[in-house]
Amino acid sequence: MLHAPIQLSLPEWIDEAVDLQATYADDAAKVALAIALSRINIARDTGGPFGAVVFDEASGRVIGVGVNRVLPQSCSVAHAEMMAYMTAQASTRKVRLNEDGARIVLASSSQPCCMCYGATFWAGIDTLLIGARSQDVMALTAFDEGPLPADWIGELNRRGIAVRRDIGRERACEVLRDYGREQHRAY
């Protein structure tokens, strides 16, 4: 049935892990939350080693969260960033999250893959904060992050999106390393 509803969901533990009343004042705190979600996601076996959080820059409050749900949801687009964009869009009822002049931040445990990269400017993100780099993801796990423009940061900058990376990189890599070891044991 092609007209069946499509539904993606976050794991049940997410409401316990994210305090929507808390404020996250700096880049390190924002990325630390994304990394914490990635770690919980693998510890609870509810998806892959990726977490992402959308913040309102002015208040420092969470407006959307996501963790990787590709395998549990049997959906190749259920990446952490995509889930975070969808939850933020559902809560704000805005396709472009910054359409009303609000400044929006995405904190991701790892650099967005090629799909999530494209969605970053379509979702209306003003600042992208990154933990691990894509080369870390590919070196420590079996994931292929796909092709990006050679000057992907410059392309985002030209679209008004600031990029800051290597925030908590070693902690983000620890999660990837742990996941990669578990993947290797499964084969």
Short mmCIF file of C-alpha atoms in Angstrom, two decimals:
data_model
loop_
_atom_site.label_atom_id
_atom_site.label_comp_id
_atom_site.label_asym_id
_atom_site.label_seq_id
_atom_site.Cartn_x
_atom_site.Cartn_y
_atom_site.Cartn_z
CA MET A 1 0.00 0.00 0.00
CA LEU A 2 1.79 3.11 -1.21
CA HIS A 3 -0.41 5.65 0.52
CA ALA A 4 0.28 4.19 3.98
CA PRO A 5 1.45 6.71 6.59
CA ILE A 6 5.17 6.93 7.23
CA GLN A 7 6.19 7.31 10.84
CA LEU A 8 9.65 7.64 12.35
CA SER A 9 10.18 7.77 16.08
CA LEU A 10 12.89 8.46 18.58
CA PRO A 11 13.64 5.83 21.24
CA GLU A 12 11.59 5.94 24.44
CA TRP A 13 14.57 6.96 26.58
CA ILE A 14 15.01 10.29 24.76
CA ASP A 15 12.60 12.21 27.03
CA GLU A 16 14.62 11.18 30.09
CA ALA A 17 17.92 12.12 28.45
CA VAL A 18 17.00 15.62 27.24
CA ASP A 19 15.86 18.42 29.54
CA LEU A 20 13.89 20.85 27.39
CA GLN A 21 14.07 23.50 30.13
CA ALA A 22 17.87 23.49 30.31
CA THR A 23 19.95 26.09 28.52
CA TYR A 24 23.21 25.33 26.76
CA ALA A 25 25.30 28.49 26.71
CA ASP A 26 28.34 27.47 24.69
CA ASP A 27 29.42 25.29 21.80
CA ALA A 28 31.06 22.68 24.04
CA ALA A 29 27.85 22.13 26.05
CA LYS A 30 25.77 21.82 22.90
CA VAL A 31 28.06 19.25 21.28
CA ALA A 32 28.46 17.40 24.60
CA LEU A 33 24.69 16.78 24.60
CA ALA A 34 24.83 15.42 21.03
CA ILE A 35 27.72 13.13 21.98
CA ALA A 36 25.90 11.96 25.13
CA LEU A 37 22.87 11.04 23.02
CA SER A 38 25.08 9.10 20.59
CA ARG A 39 26.59 7.15 23.48
CA ILE A 40 23.19 6.34 25.03
CA ASN A 41 21.88 5.28 21.63
CA ILE A 42 24.51 2.57 21.27
CA ALA A 43 24.42 1.59 24.95
CA ARG A 44 20.66 1.02 24.70
CA ASP A 45 21.03 -0.66 21.29
CA THR A 46 18.48 1.71 19.72
CA GLY A 47 20.55 2.76 16.70
CA GLY A 48 23.93 3.88 15.47
CA PRO A 49 26.60 6.06 17.13
CA PHE A 50 25.26 9.47 16.12
CA GLY A 51 23.42 12.22 17.97
CA ALA A 52 22.29 15.68 16.91
CA VAL A 53 20.53 18.56 18.63
CA VAL A 54 18.89 21.69 17.21
CA PHE A 55 19.09 24.77 19.43
CA ASP A 56 17.62 28.24 19.41
CA GLU A 57 20.80 30.34 19.56
CA ALA A 58 19.32 33.23 21.57
CA SER A 59 17.91 31.12 24.41
CA GLY A 60 20.32 28.17 24.22
CA ARG A 61 17.31 25.85 24.47
CA VAL A 62 16.74 22.59 22.65
CA ILE A 63 14.09 22.71 19.92
CA GLY A 64 14.77 19.32 18.33
CA VAL A 65 16.84 16.20 18.90
CA GLY A 66 17.80 13.16 16.93
CA VAL A 67 19.74 9.95 17.18
CA ASN A 68 20.51 7.51 14.41
CA ARG A 69 17.50 5.21 13.86
CA VAL A 70 18.33 3.75 10.44
CA LEU A 71 18.30 0.05 11.36
CA PRO A 72 15.53 0.08 14.00
CA GLN A 73 13.24 2.06 11.65
CA SER A 74 14.37 0.33 8.41
CA CYS A 75 14.81 3.78 6.90
CA SER A 76 17.99 5.07 5.27
CA VAL A 77 17.12 8.72 5.99
CA ALA A 78 16.69 8.23 9.75
CA HIS A 79 20.09 9.79 10.50
CA ALA A 80 20.55 11.77 13.70
CA GLU A 81 20.62 15.14 11.93
CA MET A 82 17.53 14.33 9.86
CA MET A 83 15.65 13.19 12.96
CA ALA A 84 16.71 16.39 14.77
CA TYR A 85 15.53 18.54 11.86
CA MET A 86 12.20 16.71 11.73
CA THR A 87 11.56 17.02 15.46
CA ALA A 88 12.50 20.73 15.40
CA GLN A 89 10.28 21.31 12.37
CA ALA A 90 7.39 19.48 14.02
CA SER A 91 7.74 21.44 17.26
CA THR A 92 8.06 24.84 15.55
CA ARG A 93 5.81 24.06 12.55
CA LYS A 94 8.43 25.65 10.29
CA VAL A 95 10.17 23.99 7.34
CA ARG A 96 12.99 26.55 7.42
CA LEU A 97 13.73 26.81 11.10
CA ASN A 98 15.25 30.29 10.80
CA GLU A 99 12.53 31.73 8.56
CA ASP A 100 11.35 34.21 11.20
CA GLY A 101 14.83 35.58 11.85
CA ALA A 102 15.66 33.22 14.72
CA ARG A 103 19.25 32.00 14.68
CA ILE A 104 19.40 28.21 14.70
CA VAL A 105 22.30 25.96 15.72
CA LEU A 106 22.80 22.30 14.95
CA ALA A 107 25.22 20.40 17.20
CA SER A 108 26.20 17.01 15.82
CA SER A 109 28.35 14.31 17.38
CA SER A 110 29.94 13.78 13.96
CA GLN A 111 30.26 15.68 10.71
CA PRO A 112 27.08 15.34 8.65
CA CYS A 113 27.17 12.85 5.77
CA CYS A 114 26.36 13.97 2.23
CA MET A 115 22.58 13.64 2.77
CA CYS A 116 22.54 15.52 6.07
CA TYR A 117 24.90 18.15 4.62
CA GLY A 118 22.29 19.09 2.01
CA ALA A 119 19.48 19.11 4.53
CA THR A 120 21.49 21.48 6.74
CA PHE A 121 20.95 24.49 4.51
CA TRP A 122 17.40 23.49 3.51
CA ALA A 123 16.39 23.18 7.18
CA GLY A 124 17.50 26.74 7.96
CA ILE A 125 20.57 26.22 10.10
CA ASP A 126 22.81 29.23 10.85
CA THR A 127 25.62 27.50 12.77
CA LEU A 128 26.87 23.93 12.50
CA LEU A 129 28.86 22.52 15.43
CA ILE A 130 30.71 19.25 14.83
CA GLY A 131 32.40 16.73 17.13
CA ALA A 132 34.14 13.99 15.10
CA ARG A 133 35.17 14.49 11.49
CA SER A 134 33.93 12.29 8.63
CA GLN A 135 37.39 10.70 8.33
CA ASP A 136 37.06 9.66 12.00
CA VAL A 137 33.69 8.04 11.25
CA MET A 138 35.08 6.11 8.30
CA ALA A 139 38.31 5.10 10.09
CA LEU A 140 36.59 3.90 13.28
CA THR A 141 33.40 2.32 11.86
CA ALA A 142 32.18 0.68 8.67
CA PHE A 143 30.12 3.74 7.64
CA ASP A 144 30.66 5.44 4.26
CA GLU A 145 29.81 9.13 4.67
CA GLY A 146 29.43 9.70 0.93
CA PRO A 147 30.85 12.45 -1.27
CA LEU A 148 30.95 16.09 -0.24
CA PRO A 149 32.15 19.09 -2.24
CA ALA A 150 35.90 19.59 -1.82
CA ASP A 151 35.19 22.93 -0.16
CA TRP A 152 32.09 21.84 1.78
CA ILE A 153 32.74 24.32 4.61
CA GLY A 154 33.13 27.15 2.09
CA GLU A 155 29.86 26.12 0.42
CA LEU A 156 28.04 26.30 3.75
CA ASN A 157 29.73 29.60 4.61
CA ARG A 158 28.57 31.06 1.26
CA ARG A 159 25.03 30.14 2.28
CA GLY A 160 25.42 31.97 5.59
CA ILE A 161 26.14 28.90 7.73
CA ALA A 162 29.06 29.12 10.16
CA VAL A 163 30.92 25.85 10.74
CA ARG A 164 32.92 25.04 13.86
CA ARG A 165 34.39 21.56 14.23
CA ASP A 166 36.55 19.38 16.45
CA ILE A 167 34.43 20.33 19.47
CA GLY A 168 34.76 17.39 21.85
CA ARG A 169 36.31 15.44 18.99
CA GLU A 170 38.08 12.89 21.18
CA ARG A 171 34.89 12.12 23.17
CA ALA A 172 32.96 11.76 19.91
CA CYS A 173 35.67 9.44 18.57
CA GLU A 174 35.44 7.30 21.72
CA VAL A 175 31.78 6.59 20.93
CA LEU A 176 32.65 5.74 17.32
CA ARG A 177 35.55 3.55 18.46
CA ASP A 178 33.31 1.64 20.90
CA TYR A 179 30.67 1.14 18.23
CA GLY A 180 33.28 0.04 15.67
CA ARG A 181 34.63 -2.60 18.08
CA GLU A 182 31.11 -3.95 18.62
CA GLN A 183 30.46 -3.98 14.86
CA HIS A 184 33.66 -5.94 14.31
CA ARG A 185 32.65 -8.52 16.94
CA ALA A 186 29.28 -9.01 15.22
CA TYR A 187 30.93 -10.24 11.99
#
